[in-house]
């Protein structure tokens, strides 16, 4: 299992190992993405990456509370980079009818959201 | 006519003015910054076949991360302008003409074809009501609309919207509607009398997008690459006309020049600027000067020439609401891979109870990257991906445009450091019509709610106008006559959006183009 910033973010979104090319592109994008942030923002972001295992929960909580903008941006960048890969085609594009799956998805939203928010909130509070 | 004629700008208005002269056998010179790109992409077939096999990085992100510019700088550029192959359309503008603004998101182009190299090509005729208080009547524009319709190739259909867009027998056949657009339209047709009583009318858009081969350009192939590729043959781009006119020797075209101002000597107009590649000065004498640099840069040229850093001129754009439309009947359905990924339908709201006529462009979302939807859903990232996959195929978006008049204008000023400063208060949009529209759309099978409707930042509609109002009798140095001539500046004409001191909710560019052609034609006739 790969480790490091890019690998952790990729896994928390796509639930698999990051391809080398995506890792390289993500790392190349970092100077530009980070340029608008202060040293404080960066050091807080690094702590989040190092100390929190469920980064998706931390990102979701940050999005809801309007904090940790760098983490949110890094997730957005990774989504775009992930979409470029043909191997992720089926993650983004639906080619079959799936009404039942979609309705099931809707029923999971409230539980998943409360769970992820609480988990992210506590992790950010305790570990950062 | 033996006079020397110079047009500044190779965008929609400059090229239309050139066509006006060429039709009278006159050869004008277009001077333009004229950025182009040599980046072409060979992507063929349907986007969704292509992406199964190919890495999209060079099409979607680019080596300079153009595709991530909204994410990285928090800007809100339309997806087409962030595509690496189209980014040249706006590149360099922050250096060539910097703009300071706290809340007006100004988009400028220094490319050949101008902003129209990226436009949605919604091309609508203004009627007298649309022209409002302007001293211009629609019948004086009609011959030029007709000529341009043929030059461009406009698709559409005479339908319920003809009462607003005009009956037109030169339209190319309309587009095949996407599944959701067809569902909405069929539901509209079933109960249209009721919808019409409530002020809601729906029909096909009038688009400069080909449904039949035309003027040597290929018809649309429903490939869904509209957002990604540049110079798509079926979407009209003024560069198509410009390149043809140059090839036929009917116009002269000088690119690579950023003009700064004009002055006068011995009765002649002298324009001055610089070569953008080597910084060398540029100077040219002319008898007649048409300024078509796009409303913002035309205003800058005028203010620079008058050395005026004090005056604040008005600037208009259409207030715009972005209305997401969710189609419950399409939840979980496969993505409509061969939909036409741009405007599928138009909505007009016109009711006696409301002062303003509104226009909606109902847009299919199959062309842009799916990542665009990420975080539009307030759920965790993993669920977001599932929503993108299962829910986004059931979405359309409507851009709902409001008209704009001088009392809603912002202001534009030239600073001492040669930058433009644009200020605009947030628009106040009348919401009662929105409620009616939402209710009607619900009955047509599209769900939305005022809480998820977003008001765009001023400037986002990119329909800039009104800085140098057109008046019957001009009295100030920042007014132009009906024939486009700037007050007390014989031989200097303003031919883009700047003279339109009132803009209707209809996208304005076709009218700017017809007016530019009209002015050129009048100059040619010696009027
Ligand atoms: C994504 C997008 C979608 C759009 N969709 C629509 C639509 O569906 N319908 C519609 O009606 N409108 C639409 N618009 C708006 C439309 O594109 C513009 O209104 C129109 O292109 C303006 O044309 P213009 O020639 O007046 O100015 P511009 O397009 O701004 O062209 C200006 C030209 O002048 C040149 N220039 C500027 N300054 C100088 C200078 N100092 N010296 C030399 N050359 C100079 C530039 O190089 C350029 O060629 C859209 C715009 C965008 C970006």
PDB file of C-alpha atoms in Angstrom, chain B residues 232-480:
ATOM      1  CA  UNK B 232     -15.084  23.005 -33.527  1.00  0.00           C
ATOM      2  CA  UNK B 233     -16.364  23.420 -37.112  1.00  0.00           C
ATOM      3  CA  UNK B 234     -20.068  23.211 -36.276  1.00  0.00           C
ATOM      4  CA  UNK B 235     -20.012  26.029 -33.709  1.00  0.00           C
ATOM      5  CA  UNK B 236     -19.701  29.361 -35.520  1.00  0.00           C
ATOM      6  CA  UNK B 237     -16.635  31.339 -34.563  1.00  0.00           C
ATOM      7  CA  UNK B 238     -15.969  34.749 -36.188  1.00  0.00           C
ATOM      8  CA  UNK B 239     -12.534  33.367 -37.090  1.00  0.00           C
ATOM      9  CA  UNK B 240     -14.301  31.238 -39.733  1.00  0.00           C
ATOM     10  CA  UNK B 241     -15.438  34.379 -41.572  1.00  0.00           C
ATOM     11  CA  UNK B 242     -12.245  36.292 -40.868  1.00  0.00           C
ATOM     12  CA  UNK B 243      -9.937  33.610 -42.257  1.00  0.00           C
ATOM     13  CA  UNK B 244     -12.108  33.230 -45.336  1.00  0.00           C
ATOM     14  CA  UNK B 245     -12.148  36.994 -46.009  1.00  0.00           C
ATOM     15  CA  UNK B 246      -8.356  37.176 -45.614  1.00  0.00           C
ATOM     16  CA  UNK B 247      -7.889  34.210 -47.948  1.00  0.00           C
ATOM     17  CA  UNK B 248     -10.122  35.806 -50.548  1.00  0.00           C
ATOM     18  CA  UNK B 249      -8.164  39.048 -50.229  1.00  0.00           C
ATOM     19  CA  UNK B 250     -11.271  40.945 -49.160  1.00  0.00           C
ATOM     20  CA  UNK B 251      -9.842  42.318 -45.920  1.00  0.00           C
ATOM     21  CA  UNK B 252      -6.389  43.033 -44.539  1.00  0.00           C
ATOM     22  CA  UNK B 253      -5.622  41.594 -41.137  1.00  0.00           C
ATOM     23  CA  UNK B 254      -2.791  42.721 -38.877  1.00  0.00           C
ATOM     24  CA  UNK B 255      -2.394  40.748 -35.668  1.00  0.00           C
ATOM     25  CA  UNK B 256      -0.041  40.964 -32.715  1.00  0.00           C
ATOM     26  CA  UNK B 257      -0.875  44.634 -32.091  1.00  0.00           C
ATOM     27  CA  UNK B 258      -2.322  46.001 -28.859  1.00  0.00           C
ATOM     28  CA  UNK B 259      -3.744  49.418 -29.646  1.00  0.00           C
ATOM     29  CA  UNK B 260      -3.657  52.010 -26.947  1.00  0.00           C
ATOM     30  CA  UNK B 261      -5.295  55.185 -28.232  1.00  0.00           C
ATOM     31  CA  UNK B 262      -5.894  57.438 -31.201  1.00  0.00           C
ATOM     32  CA  UNK B 263      -5.061  61.051 -31.863  1.00  0.00           C
ATOM     33  CA  UNK B 264      -5.359  63.416 -34.825  1.00  0.00           C
ATOM     34  CA  UNK B 265      -3.002  65.221 -37.144  1.00  0.00           C
ATOM     35  CA  UNK B 266      -3.898  67.245 -40.241  1.00  0.00           C
ATOM     36  CA  UNK B 267      -7.421  65.883 -40.265  1.00  0.00           C
ATOM     37  CA  UNK B 268      -6.245  62.272 -40.151  1.00  0.00           C
ATOM     38  CA  UNK B 269      -6.779  59.828 -37.327  1.00  0.00           C
ATOM     39  CA  UNK B 270      -3.566  58.306 -36.008  1.00  0.00           C
ATOM     40  CA  UNK B 271      -3.826  55.116 -34.008  1.00  0.00           C
ATOM     41  CA  UNK B 272      -1.062  54.074 -31.700  1.00  0.00           C
ATOM     42  CA  UNK B 273      -0.149  50.930 -29.896  1.00  0.00           C
ATOM     43  CA  UNK B 274       2.575  48.333 -29.639  1.00  0.00           C
ATOM     44  CA  UNK B 275       3.604  45.001 -30.971  1.00  0.00           C
ATOM     45  CA  UNK B 276       2.893  42.474 -28.215  1.00  0.00           C
ATOM     46  CA  UNK B 277       5.789  40.216 -29.241  1.00  0.00           C
ATOM     47  CA  UNK B 278       8.697  42.666 -29.239  1.00  0.00           C
ATOM     48  CA  UNK B 279       7.185  45.762 -27.615  1.00  0.00           C
ATOM     49  CA  UNK B 280       7.983  47.915 -30.657  1.00  0.00           C
ATOM     50  CA  UNK B 281       5.670  50.893 -31.190  1.00  0.00           C
ATOM     51  CA  UNK B 282       2.905  50.712 -33.792  1.00  0.00           C
ATOM     52  CA  UNK B 283       1.383  53.676 -35.583  1.00  0.00           C
ATOM     53  CA  UNK B 284      -1.068  53.910 -38.425  1.00  0.00           C
ATOM     54  CA  UNK B 285      -3.007  56.699 -40.113  1.00  0.00           C
ATOM     55  CA  UNK B 286      -6.588  56.199 -41.142  1.00  0.00           C
ATOM     56  CA  UNK B 287      -9.587  58.185 -42.321  1.00  0.00           C
ATOM     57  CA  UNK B 288     -12.177  56.095 -40.518  1.00  0.00           C
ATOM     58  CA  UNK B 289     -11.773  54.122 -37.321  1.00  0.00           C
ATOM     59  CA  UNK B 290     -14.234  51.528 -36.046  1.00  0.00           C
ATOM     60  CA  UNK B 291     -13.639  50.360 -32.502  1.00  0.00           C
ATOM     61  CA  UNK B 292     -14.759  46.782 -31.872  1.00  0.00           C
ATOM     62  CA  UNK B 293     -12.431  45.762 -29.078  1.00  0.00           C
ATOM     63  CA  UNK B 294     -15.232  44.371 -26.901  1.00  0.00           C
ATOM     64  CA  UNK B 295     -17.133  46.687 -24.522  1.00  0.00           C
ATOM     65  CA  UNK B 296     -14.448  46.699 -21.820  1.00  0.00           C
ATOM     66  CA  UNK B 297     -11.447  47.343 -24.062  1.00  0.00           C
ATOM     67  CA  UNK B 298     -13.306  49.731 -26.306  1.00  0.00           C
ATOM     68  CA  UNK B 299     -14.050  51.778 -23.199  1.00  0.00           C
ATOM     69  CA  UNK B 300     -10.393  51.653 -22.241  1.00  0.00           C
ATOM     70  CA  UNK B 301      -9.299  52.853 -25.689  1.00  0.00           C
ATOM     71  CA  UNK B 302     -11.743  55.757 -25.514  1.00  0.00           C
ATOM     72  CA  UNK B 303     -10.715  56.776 -21.990  1.00  0.00           C
ATOM     73  CA  UNK B 304      -6.993  56.445 -22.874  1.00  0.00           C
ATOM     74  CA  UNK B 305      -7.433  58.590 -25.965  1.00  0.00           C
ATOM     75  CA  UNK B 306      -9.141  61.256 -23.881  1.00  0.00           C
ATOM     76  CA  UNK B 307      -6.551  60.822 -21.091  1.00  0.00           C
ATOM     77  CA  UNK B 308      -9.427  60.646 -18.672  1.00  0.00           C
ATOM     78  CA  UNK B 309      -8.825  58.957 -15.344  1.00  0.00           C
ATOM     79  CA  UNK B 310     -11.673  60.731 -13.579  1.00  0.00           C
ATOM     80  CA  UNK B 311     -14.888  59.789 -15.365  1.00  0.00           C
ATOM     81  CA  UNK B 312     -16.819  56.746 -14.249  1.00  0.00           C
ATOM     82  CA  UNK B 313     -18.823  55.309 -17.125  1.00  0.00           C
ATOM     83  CA  UNK B 314     -21.757  52.956 -16.664  1.00  0.00           C
ATOM     84  CA  UNK B 315     -21.348  49.265 -17.473  1.00  0.00           C
ATOM     85  CA  UNK B 316     -24.091  46.664 -17.842  1.00  0.00           C
ATOM     86  CA  UNK B 317     -24.295  42.899 -17.787  1.00  0.00           C
ATOM     87  CA  UNK B 318     -27.321  40.623 -17.512  1.00  0.00           C
ATOM     88  CA  UNK B 319     -28.112  39.631 -13.924  1.00  0.00           C
ATOM     89  CA  UNK B 320     -28.114  35.848 -14.004  1.00  0.00           C
ATOM     90  CA  UNK B 321     -29.570  33.073 -11.862  1.00  0.00           C
ATOM     91  CA  UNK B 322     -28.242  29.543 -12.156  1.00  0.00           C
ATOM     92  CA  UNK B 323     -31.125  27.149 -11.684  1.00  0.00           C
ATOM     93  CA  UNK B 324     -30.350  23.437 -11.241  1.00  0.00           C
ATOM     94  CA  UNK B 325     -33.130  21.219 -12.624  1.00  0.00           C
ATOM     95  CA  UNK B 326     -33.496  17.711 -11.242  1.00  0.00           C
ATOM     96  CA  UNK B 327     -35.557  15.212 -13.235  1.00  0.00           C
ATOM     97  CA  UNK B 328     -36.871  12.575 -10.783  1.00  0.00           C
ATOM     98  CA  UNK B 329     -37.949  10.390 -13.736  1.00  0.00           C
ATOM     99  CA  UNK B 330     -34.293  10.126 -14.767  1.00  0.00           C
ATOM    100  CA  UNK B 331     -32.758   9.349 -11.369  1.00  0.00           C
ATOM    101  CA  UNK B 332     -30.307   6.476 -11.715  1.00  0.00           C
ATOM    102  CA  UNK B 333     -30.541   6.532 -15.490  1.00  0.00           C
ATOM    103  CA  UNK B 334     -27.502   6.061 -17.722  1.00  0.00           C
ATOM    104  CA  UNK B 335     -25.743   9.200 -18.912  1.00  0.00           C
ATOM    105  CA  UNK B 336     -27.220  10.456 -22.193  1.00  0.00           C
ATOM    106  CA  UNK B 337     -23.926  10.005 -24.099  1.00  0.00           C
ATOM    107  CA  UNK B 338     -25.092  11.380 -27.411  1.00  0.00           C
ATOM    108  CA  UNK B 339     -27.040  14.333 -26.121  1.00  0.00           C
ATOM    109  CA  UNK B 340     -26.213  17.759 -27.521  1.00  0.00           C
ATOM    110  CA  UNK B 341     -24.150  19.143 -24.641  1.00  0.00           C
ATOM    111  CA  UNK B 342     -25.162  22.820 -24.871  1.00  0.00           C
ATOM    112  CA  UNK B 343     -28.433  24.782 -24.747  1.00  0.00           C
ATOM    113  CA  UNK B 344     -31.299  22.442 -25.677  1.00  0.00           C
ATOM    114  CA  UNK B 345     -34.306  24.663 -24.957  1.00  0.00           C
ATOM    115  CA  UNK B 346     -35.144  28.250 -24.159  1.00  0.00           C
ATOM    116  CA  UNK B 347     -37.711  29.476 -21.703  1.00  0.00           C
ATOM    117  CA  UNK B 348     -39.283  32.896 -21.914  1.00  0.00           C
ATOM    118  CA  UNK B 349     -41.168  34.384 -18.993  1.00  0.00           C
ATOM    119  CA  UNK B 350     -43.454  37.229 -19.956  1.00  0.00           C
ATOM    120  CA  UNK B 351     -46.359  38.140 -17.792  1.00  0.00           C
ATOM    121  CA  UNK B 352     -48.454  41.297 -17.433  1.00  0.00           C
ATOM    122  CA  UNK B 353     -47.779  41.233 -13.670  1.00  0.00           C
ATOM    123  CA  UNK B 354     -44.035  41.429 -14.149  1.00  0.00           C
ATOM    124  CA  UNK B 355     -42.241  44.431 -15.587  1.00  0.00           C
ATOM    125  CA  UNK B 356     -39.457  42.359 -17.086  1.00  0.00           C
ATOM    126  CA  UNK B 357     -39.299  39.635 -19.709  1.00  0.00           C
ATOM    127  CA  UNK B 358     -36.825  36.950 -18.641  1.00  0.00           C
ATOM    128  CA  UNK B 359     -35.036  34.380 -20.761  1.00  0.00           C
ATOM    129  CA  UNK B 360     -33.774  30.986 -19.645  1.00  0.00           C
ATOM    130  CA  UNK B 361     -31.265  28.814 -21.468  1.00  0.00           C
ATOM    131  CA  UNK B 362     -31.863  25.190 -20.507  1.00  0.00           C
ATOM    132  CA  UNK B 363     -28.509  23.510 -20.811  1.00  0.00           C
ATOM    133  CA  UNK B 364     -27.596  19.823 -21.068  1.00  0.00           C
ATOM    134  CA  UNK B 365     -24.641  19.016 -18.835  1.00  0.00           C
ATOM    135  CA  UNK B 366     -23.170  16.035 -20.646  1.00  0.00           C
ATOM    136  CA  UNK B 367     -20.139  17.845 -22.049  1.00  0.00           C
ATOM    137  CA  UNK B 368     -18.135  19.263 -19.099  1.00  0.00           C
ATOM    138  CA  UNK B 369     -15.956  17.164 -16.771  1.00  0.00           C
ATOM    139  CA  UNK B 370     -17.944  15.209 -14.204  1.00  0.00           C
ATOM    140  CA  UNK B 371     -15.680  16.614 -11.467  1.00  0.00           C
ATOM    141  CA  UNK B 372     -17.524  19.883 -11.901  1.00  0.00           C
ATOM    142  CA  UNK B 373     -20.335  18.363  -9.869  1.00  0.00           C
ATOM    143  CA  UNK B 374     -18.091  17.343  -7.004  1.00  0.00           C
ATOM    144  CA  UNK B 375     -19.070  19.159  -3.856  1.00  0.00           C
ATOM    145  CA  UNK B 376     -22.222  20.532  -5.424  1.00  0.00           C
ATOM    146  CA  UNK B 377     -23.757  17.814  -3.294  1.00  0.00           C
ATOM    147  CA  UNK B 378     -23.337  18.494   0.442  1.00  0.00           C
ATOM    148  CA  UNK B 379     -22.245  14.935   1.227  1.00  0.00           C
ATOM    149  CA  UNK B 380     -18.904  13.242   1.892  1.00  0.00           C
ATOM    150  CA  UNK B 381     -16.480  12.747  -0.990  1.00  0.00           C
ATOM    151  CA  UNK B 382     -17.192   9.049  -1.445  1.00  0.00           C
ATOM    152  CA  UNK B 383     -20.950   9.645  -1.604  1.00  0.00           C
ATOM    153  CA  UNK B 384     -20.238  12.625  -3.837  1.00  0.00           C
ATOM    154  CA  UNK B 385     -18.679  10.303  -6.394  1.00  0.00           C
ATOM    155  CA  UNK B 386     -21.758   8.107  -6.249  1.00  0.00           C
ATOM    156  CA  UNK B 387     -23.992  11.145  -6.691  1.00  0.00           C
ATOM    157  CA  UNK B 388     -21.933  12.240  -9.686  1.00  0.00           C
ATOM    158  CA  UNK B 389     -22.426   8.827 -11.216  1.00  0.00           C
ATOM    159  CA  UNK B 390     -26.070   8.155 -10.332  1.00  0.00           C
ATOM    160  CA  UNK B 391     -27.646  11.611  -9.947  1.00  0.00           C
ATOM    161  CA  UNK B 392     -25.820  13.962 -12.319  1.00  0.00           C
ATOM    162  CA  UNK B 393     -27.305  12.240 -15.417  1.00  0.00           C
ATOM    163  CA  UNK B 394     -30.708  13.415 -14.170  1.00  0.00           C
ATOM    164  CA  UNK B 395     -29.697  17.102 -14.062  1.00  0.00           C
ATOM    165  CA  UNK B 396     -30.016  20.000 -16.441  1.00  0.00           C
ATOM    166  CA  UNK B 397     -29.168  23.603 -15.615  1.00  0.00           C
ATOM    167  CA  UNK B 398     -31.052  26.714 -16.568  1.00  0.00           C
ATOM    168  CA  UNK B 399     -29.296  30.073 -16.879  1.00  0.00           C
ATOM    169  CA  UNK B 400     -32.045  32.599 -16.235  1.00  0.00           C
ATOM    170  CA  UNK B 401     -31.136  36.027 -17.603  1.00  0.00           C
ATOM    171  CA  UNK B 402     -32.672  39.338 -16.525  1.00  0.00           C
ATOM    172  CA  UNK B 403     -32.594  42.481 -18.643  1.00  0.00           C
ATOM    173  CA  UNK B 404     -30.428  45.346 -17.503  1.00  0.00           C
ATOM    174  CA  UNK B 405     -30.760  49.103 -17.788  1.00  0.00           C
ATOM    175  CA  UNK B 406     -28.753  52.163 -16.691  1.00  0.00           C
ATOM    176  CA  UNK B 407     -30.279  52.283 -13.194  1.00  0.00           C
ATOM    177  CA  UNK B 408     -28.719  48.871 -12.491  1.00  0.00           C
ATOM    178  CA  UNK B 409     -25.366  49.716 -14.070  1.00  0.00           C
ATOM    179  CA  UNK B 410     -21.996  49.371 -12.404  1.00  0.00           C
ATOM    180  CA  UNK B 411     -19.143  51.733 -13.163  1.00  0.00           C
ATOM    181  CA  UNK B 412     -15.897  51.515 -15.094  1.00  0.00           C
ATOM    182  CA  UNK B 413     -12.958  53.896 -14.761  1.00  0.00           C
ATOM    183  CA  UNK B 414      -9.383  54.134 -15.988  1.00  0.00           C
ATOM    184  CA  UNK B 415      -6.849  54.484 -13.189  1.00  0.00           C
ATOM    185  CA  UNK B 416      -3.612  56.471 -13.283  1.00  0.00           C
ATOM    186  CA  UNK B 417      -1.716  53.218 -13.577  1.00  0.00           C
ATOM    187  CA  UNK B 418      -3.568  52.390 -16.811  1.00  0.00           C
ATOM    188  CA  UNK B 419      -5.691  49.692 -15.211  1.00  0.00           C
ATOM    189  CA  UNK B 420      -9.430  49.494 -15.362  1.00  0.00           C
ATOM    190  CA  UNK B 421     -11.469  49.590 -12.204  1.00  0.00           C
ATOM    191  CA  UNK B 422     -14.950  48.090 -12.355  1.00  0.00           C
ATOM    192  CA  UNK B 423     -17.425  48.319  -9.525  1.00  0.00           C
ATOM    193  CA  UNK B 424     -20.870  46.789  -9.405  1.00  0.00           C
ATOM    194  CA  UNK B 425     -23.262  46.311  -6.523  1.00  0.00           C
ATOM    195  CA  UNK B 426     -24.844  42.872  -6.224  1.00  0.00           C
ATOM    196  CA  UNK B 427     -27.893  42.709  -8.464  1.00  0.00           C
ATOM    197  CA  UNK B 428     -31.344  42.722  -6.979  1.00  0.00           C
ATOM    198  CA  UNK B 429     -33.415  40.276  -9.008  1.00  0.00           C
ATOM    199  CA  UNK B 430     -37.184  40.163  -8.878  1.00  0.00           C
ATOM    200  CA  UNK B 431     -38.046  36.776  -7.348  1.00  0.00           C
ATOM    201  CA  UNK B 432     -41.814  36.582  -7.947  1.00  0.00           C
ATOM    202  CA  UNK B 433     -41.316  35.349 -11.545  1.00  0.00           C
ATOM    203  CA  UNK B 434     -38.854  32.763 -10.283  1.00  0.00           C
ATOM    204  CA  UNK B 435     -41.557  31.199  -8.118  1.00  0.00           C
ATOM    205  CA  UNK B 436     -43.871  30.973 -11.119  1.00  0.00           C
ATOM    206  CA  UNK B 437     -41.160  29.495 -13.308  1.00  0.00           C
ATOM    207  CA  UNK B 438     -40.220  26.940 -10.645  1.00  0.00           C
ATOM    208  CA  UNK B 439     -43.865  25.884 -10.328  1.00  0.00           C
ATOM    209  CA  UNK B 440     -44.264  25.534 -14.095  1.00  0.00           C
ATOM    210  CA  UNK B 441     -41.053  23.536 -14.450  1.00  0.00           C
ATOM    211  CA  UNK B 442     -42.223  21.220 -11.671  1.00  0.00           C
ATOM    212  CA  UNK B 443     -45.329  20.453 -13.719  1.00  0.00           C
ATOM    213  CA  UNK B 444     -43.085  19.712 -16.684  1.00  0.00           C
ATOM    214  CA  UNK B 445     -41.155  17.112 -14.660  1.00  0.00           C
ATOM    215  CA  UNK B 446     -38.193  19.195 -13.483  1.00  0.00           C
ATOM    216  CA  UNK B 447     -37.721  19.803  -9.798  1.00  0.00           C
ATOM    217  CA  UNK B 448     -35.894  22.763  -8.360  1.00  0.00           C
ATOM    218  CA  UNK B 449     -36.214  25.031  -5.345  1.00  0.00           C
ATOM    219  CA  UNK B 450     -35.460  28.723  -4.722  1.00  0.00           C
ATOM    220  CA  UNK B 451     -32.987  27.639  -2.007  1.00  0.00           C
ATOM    221  CA  UNK B 452     -30.731  25.867  -4.492  1.00  0.00           C
ATOM    222  CA  UNK B 453     -30.921  28.626  -7.104  1.00  0.00           C
ATOM    223  CA  UNK B 454     -27.698  30.602  -7.185  1.00  0.00           C
ATOM    224  CA  UNK B 455     -27.351  34.219  -8.129  1.00  0.00           C
ATOM    225  CA  UNK B 456     -24.166  34.651 -10.167  1.00  0.00           C
ATOM    226  CA  UNK B 457     -21.582  37.253  -9.377  1.00  0.00           C
ATOM    227  CA  UNK B 458     -21.928  40.431 -11.476  1.00  0.00           C
ATOM    228  CA  UNK B 459     -20.068  40.001 -14.753  1.00  0.00           C
ATOM    229  CA  UNK B 460     -20.656  36.269 -15.001  1.00  0.00           C
ATOM    230  CA  UNK B 461     -23.121  36.518 -17.904  1.00  0.00           C
ATOM    231  CA  UNK B 462     -20.289  38.016 -20.051  1.00  0.00           C
ATOM    232  CA  UNK B 463     -22.743  40.246 -21.938  1.00  0.00           C
ATOM    233  CA  UNK B 464     -21.005  43.562 -21.297  1.00  0.00           C
ATOM    234  CA  UNK B 465     -22.555  46.744 -22.670  1.00  0.00           C
ATOM    235  CA  UNK B 466     -23.658  50.309 -22.113  1.00  0.00           C
ATOM    236  CA  UNK B 467     -20.455  52.285 -21.497  1.00  0.00           C
ATOM    237  CA  UNK B 468     -20.907  54.675 -24.430  1.00  0.00           C
ATOM    238  CA  UNK B 469     -24.680  55.001 -24.853  1.00  0.00           C
ATOM    239  CA  UNK B 470     -26.248  55.448 -28.264  1.00  0.00           C
ATOM    240  CA  UNK B 471     -28.256  58.697 -28.399  1.00  0.00           C
ATOM    241  CA  UNK B 472     -30.276  60.510 -31.051  1.00  0.00           C
ATOM    242  CA  UNK B 473     -28.576  63.785 -30.141  1.00  0.00           C
ATOM    243  CA  UNK B 474     -25.252  63.258 -28.443  1.00  0.00           C
ATOM    244  CA  UNK B 475     -24.262  65.809 -25.818  1.00  0.00           C
ATOM    245  CA  UNK B 476     -21.405  64.217 -23.879  1.00  0.00           C
ATOM    246  CA  UNK B 477     -18.039  62.951 -25.094  1.00  0.00           C
ATOM    247  CA  UNK B 478     -19.001  59.469 -23.978  1.00  0.00           C
ATOM    248  CA  UNK B 479     -22.058  59.079 -26.177  1.00  0.00           C
ATOM    249  CA  UNK B 480     -22.362  57.738 -29.687  1.00  0.00           C
TER     250      UNK B 480
END
